[in-house]
Amino acid sequence: MQNKLISLVTKSVKQSKNHLFSAVQPARYLKDLNKQQVGRGKTVLITGASSGLGEGMAKLFAKLGYNLAICARRTDRLESLKTELMAQYPDIRIEYRMLDVSDYDAIFAVFDAFAADFGHIDRVVVNAGIGDSRRIGKGRFDTNRRTVEINFISALAQCEAAMNIFRVQNSGHLVVISSMSAMRGLPKHLTAYGASKAGLAHLAEGIRADMLLTKLPIKVSTIYPGYIRTEINENAKPLPFEVDADTGTKAIIAAIEAGVDEACVPSLPWSIVGQAMKHLPLQIVNKVS
């Protein structure tokens, strides 16, 4: 059943390439943006920037000319990242701070400090999160609770802190990194994780709805990454439609720069997979997950 579904999706991808948004070829899209240096004079704040997708996004934003406000728990990794990027892009500004997103008060303090440092924050990427959840009812409540707290409650605090800044500025772009696992309720170790990422996606949509209602010029984007291989999951078994960190990060940045409300990335095949997941019987979705 799983192989049949993968075959159907692959066939649909080949038939649908011309009907998806421009970031289906993110390398070419980003090359043009790099020539324009679209980030020059702008600042992006990224949480969880010491490794994985956060680190990858920081590198690509720097290449586009953005100033960086980066934070994570491991300041030694942030310092190394800053040194590396300043050597490559001496014209940008990079500041970093230690942030454990389980400390909600610290989130507001760090975000406000970055805003004071740079004078203006153009974009905040709510990226910090964990994936360590377990089957429900197997005595691992503490593990599942921590996953939900970090991926949703901490993300809520980050959204609050970002929107506080954007409302004062009357401008900004809030980006939340959700997951393809948010599309449906999933079994095994994905149950609590997927629920936390679904909650984050709905939170972002609610903020977007409020911006439409109040007519405030603040953009809100929700990104749903598919299977992207990073150092966090480097020892996991191969997964369907998996891509390497470079490919996945480029797809994420292309979607963000395109200003989408929502995007499954890489767009091919995950835009199609996402639609399928929403409508297929749960037994089939289980096969993919």
mmCIF file of N, CA, C and O in Angstrom, residues 197-233:
data_model
loop_
_atom_site.group_PDB
_atom_site.id
_atom_site.type_symbol
_atom_site.label_atom_id
_atom_site.label_comp_id
_atom_site.label_asym_id
_atom_site.label_seq_id
_atom_site.Cartn_x
_atom_site.Cartn_y
_atom_site.Cartn_z
ATOM 1 N N LYS A 197 2.563 20.403 16.609
ATOM 2 C CA LYS A 197 2.826 21.163 15.386
ATOM 3 C C LYS A 197 1.525 21.612 14.720
ATOM 4 O O LYS A 197 1.476 22.665 14.076
ATOM 5 N N ALA A 198 0.472 20.825 14.883
ATOM 6 C CA ALA A 198 -0.849 21.239 14.383
ATOM 7 C C ALA A 198 -1.351 22.434 15.175
ATOM 8 O O ALA A 198 -1.914 23.381 14.618
ATOM 9 N N GLY A 199 -1.142 22.395 16.486
ATOM 10 C CA GLY A 199 -1.525 23.536 17.317
ATOM 11 C C GLY A 199 -0.800 24.794 16.902
ATOM 12 O O GLY A 199 -1.393 25.878 16.827
ATOM 13 N N LEU A 200 0.492 24.678 16.605
ATOM 14 C CA LEU A 200 1.273 25.828 16.163
ATOM 15 C C LEU A 200 0.748 26.374 14.842
ATOM 16 O O LEU A 200 0.632 27.590 14.657
ATOM 17 N N ALA A 201 0.405 25.468 13.923
ATOM 18 C CA ALA A 201 -0.119 25.904 12.627
ATOM 19 C C ALA A 201 -1.432 26.667 12.787
ATOM 20 O O ALA A 201 -1.657 27.697 12.137
ATOM 21 N N HIS A 202 -2.309 26.172 13.650
ATOM 22 C CA HIS A 202 -3.584 26.856 13.885
ATOM 23 C C HIS A 202 -3.373 28.189 14.606
ATOM 24 O O HIS A 202 -4.098 29.164 14.350
ATOM 25 N N LEU A 203 -2.402 28.225 15.493
ATOM 26 C CA LEU A 203 -2.066 29.485 16.154
ATOM 27 C C LEU A 203 -1.656 30.529 15.132
ATOM 28 O O LEU A 203 -2.138 31.673 15.154
ATOM 29 N N ALA A 204 -0.777 30.146 14.218
ATOM 30 C CA ALA A 204 -0.318 31.083 13.187
ATOM 31 C C ALA A 204 -1.476 31.534 12.298
ATOM 32 O O ALA A 204 -1.575 32.713 11.944
ATOM 33 N N GLU A 205 -2.355 30.594 11.948
ATOM 34 C CA GLU A 205 -3.500 30.966 11.116
ATOM 35 C C GLU A 205 -4.415 31.942 11.850
ATOM 36 O O GLU A 205 -4.952 32.880 11.251
ATOM 37 N N GLY A 206 -4.577 31.733 13.145
ATOM 38 C CA GLY A 206 -5.388 32.663 13.931
ATOM 39 C C GLY A 206 -4.785 34.062 13.967
ATOM 40 O O GLY A 206 -5.508 35.063 13.873
ATOM 41 N N ILE A 207 -3.458 34.138 14.103
ATOM 42 C CA ILE A 207 -2.790 35.445 14.081
ATOM 43 C C ILE A 207 -2.956 36.087 12.708
ATOM 44 O O ILE A 207 -3.229 37.293 12.594
ATOM 45 N N ARG A 208 -2.825 35.268 11.664
ATOM 46 C CA ARG A 208 -3.013 35.778 10.292
ATOM 47 C C ARG A 208 -4.436 36.310 10.113
ATOM 48 O O ARG A 208 -4.657 37.367 9.514
ATOM 49 N N ALA A 209 -5.404 35.581 10.635
ATOM 50 C CA ALA A 209 -6.797 36.019 10.554
ATOM 51 C C ALA A 209 -6.986 37.351 11.271
ATOM 52 O O ALA A 209 -7.719 38.233 10.800
ATOM 53 N N ASP A 210 -6.325 37.499 12.420
ATOM 54 C CA ASP A 210 -6.441 38.742 13.182
ATOM 55 C C ASP A 210 -5.820 39.916 12.441
ATOM 56 O O ASP A 210 -6.329 41.042 12.502
ATOM 57 N N MET A 211 -4.729 39.645 11.720
ATOM 58 C CA MET A 211 -4.105 40.716 10.931
ATOM 59 C C MET A 211 -5.034 41.155 9.788
ATOM 60 O O MET A 211 -5.123 42.346 9.477
ATOM 61 N N LEU A 212 -5.739 40.196 9.197
ATOM 62 C CA LEU A 212 -6.705 40.545 8.156
ATOM 63 C C LEU A 212 -7.865 41.339 8.747
ATOM 64 O O LEU A 212 -8.338 42.319 8.140
ATOM 65 N N LEU A 213 -8.320 40.923 9.918
ATOM 66 C CA LEU A 213 -9.454 41.575 10.565
ATOM 67 C C LEU A 213 -9.124 43.015 10.947
ATOM 68 O O LEU A 213 -9.946 43.924 10.765
ATOM 69 N N THR A 214 -7.912 43.211 11.477
ATOM 70 C CA THR A 214 -7.514 44.531 11.966
ATOM 71 C C THR A 214 -6.779 45.355 10.919
ATOM 72 O O THR A 214 -6.422 46.505 11.174
ATOM 73 N N LYS A 215 -6.534 44.724 9.749
ATOM 74 C CA LYS A 215 -5.861 45.403 8.626
ATOM 75 C C LYS A 215 -4.473 45.927 9.006
ATOM 76 O O LYS A 215 -4.041 46.982 8.531
ATOM 77 N N LEU A 216 -3.773 45.172 9.841
ATOM 78 C CA LEU A 216 -2.400 45.537 10.176
ATOM 79 C C LEU A 216 -1.447 44.950 9.136
ATOM 80 O O LEU A 216 -1.628 43.817 8.692
ATOM 81 N N PRO A 217 -0.413 45.696 8.742
ATOM 82 C CA PRO A 217 0.504 45.252 7.683
ATOM 83 C C PRO A 217 1.580 44.300 8.203
ATOM 84 O O PRO A 217 2.783 44.541 8.046
ATOM 85 N N ILE A 218 1.151 43.207 8.822
ATOM 86 C CA ILE A 218 2.065 42.213 9.382
ATOM 87 C C ILE A 218 1.780 40.880 8.701
ATOM 88 O O ILE A 218 0.653 40.396 8.714
ATOM 89 N N LYS A 219 2.804 40.308 8.079
ATOM 90 C CA LYS A 219 2.678 39.054 7.342
ATOM 91 C C LYS A 219 2.893 37.871 8.272
ATOM 92 O O LYS A 219 3.735 37.918 9.167
ATOM 93 N N VAL A 220 2.131 36.799 8.059
ATOM 94 C CA VAL A 220 2.287 35.576 8.845
ATOM 95 C C VAL A 220 2.378 34.386 7.887
ATOM 96 O O VAL A 220 1.484 34.175 7.067
ATOM 97 N N SER A 221 3.465 33.621 7.999
ATOM 98 C CA SER A 221 3.679 32.452 7.134
ATOM 99 C C SER A 221 3.853 31.198 7.974
ATOM 100 O O SER A 221 4.537 31.213 8.996
ATOM 101 N N THR A 222 3.240 30.110 7.509
ATOM 102 C CA THR A 222 3.388 28.811 8.157
ATOM 103 C C THR A 222 4.075 27.861 7.187
ATOM 104 O O THR A 222 3.607 27.667 6.066
ATOM 105 N N ILE A 223 5.197 27.274 7.627
ATOM 106 C CA ILE A 223 5.967 26.373 6.787
ATOM 107 C C ILE A 223 5.826 24.954 7.327
ATOM 108 O O ILE A 223 6.011 24.710 8.524
ATOM 109 N N TYR A 224 5.512 24.018 6.420
ATOM 110 C CA TYR A 224 5.355 22.621 6.781
ATOM 111 C C TYR A 224 6.471 21.803 6.116
ATOM 112 O O TYR A 224 6.304 21.331 4.984
ATOM 113 N N PRO A 225 7.604 21.625 6.783
ATOM 114 C CA PRO A 225 8.674 20.817 6.170
ATOM 115 C C PRO A 225 8.312 19.334 6.130
ATOM 116 O O PRO A 225 7.689 18.798 7.051
ATOM 117 N N GLY A 226 8.713 18.695 5.027
ATOM 118 C CA GLY A 226 8.617 17.243 4.947
ATOM 119 C C GLY A 226 9.837 16.622 5.593
ATOM 120 O O GLY A 226 10.436 17.197 6.509
ATOM 121 N N TYR A 227 10.247 15.465 5.114
ATOM 122 C CA TYR A 227 11.383 14.769 5.710
ATOM 123 C C TYR A 227 12.688 15.393 5.226
ATOM 124 O O TYR A 227 13.064 15.260 4.050
ATOM 125 N N ILE A 228 13.367 16.090 6.128
ATOM 126 C CA ILE A 228 14.636 16.742 5.815
ATOM 127 C C ILE A 228 15.699 16.166 6.743
ATOM 128 O O ILE A 228 15.558 16.184 7.964
ATOM 129 N N ARG A 229 16.778 15.657 6.168
ATOM 130 C CA ARG A 229 17.840 15.027 6.953
ATOM 131 C C ARG A 229 18.790 16.093 7.508
ATOM 132 O O ARG A 229 19.429 16.814 6.761
ATOM 133 N N THR A 230 18.841 16.205 8.827
ATOM 134 C CA THR A 230 19.762 17.121 9.499
ATOM 135 C C THR A 230 20.525 16.332 10.553
ATOM 136 O O THR A 230 20.285 15.137 10.755
ATOM 137 N N GLU A 231 21.421 16.992 11.266
ATOM 138 C CA GLU A 231 22.199 16.293 12.291
ATOM 139 C C GLU A 231 21.313 15.770 13.419
ATOM 140 O O GLU A 231 21.675 14.828 14.120
ATOM 141 N N ILE A 232 20.149 16.366 13.596
ATOM 142 C CA ILE A 232 19.242 15.933 14.659
ATOM 143 C C ILE A 232 18.691 14.531 14.392
ATOM 144 O O ILE A 232 18.483 13.739 15.300
ATOM 145 N N ASN A 233 18.460 14.219 13.095
ATOM 146 C CA ASN A 233 17.894 12.908 12.758
ATOM 147 C C ASN A 233 18.808 12.102 11.845
ATOM 148 O O ASN A 233 18.350 11.235 11.099
#
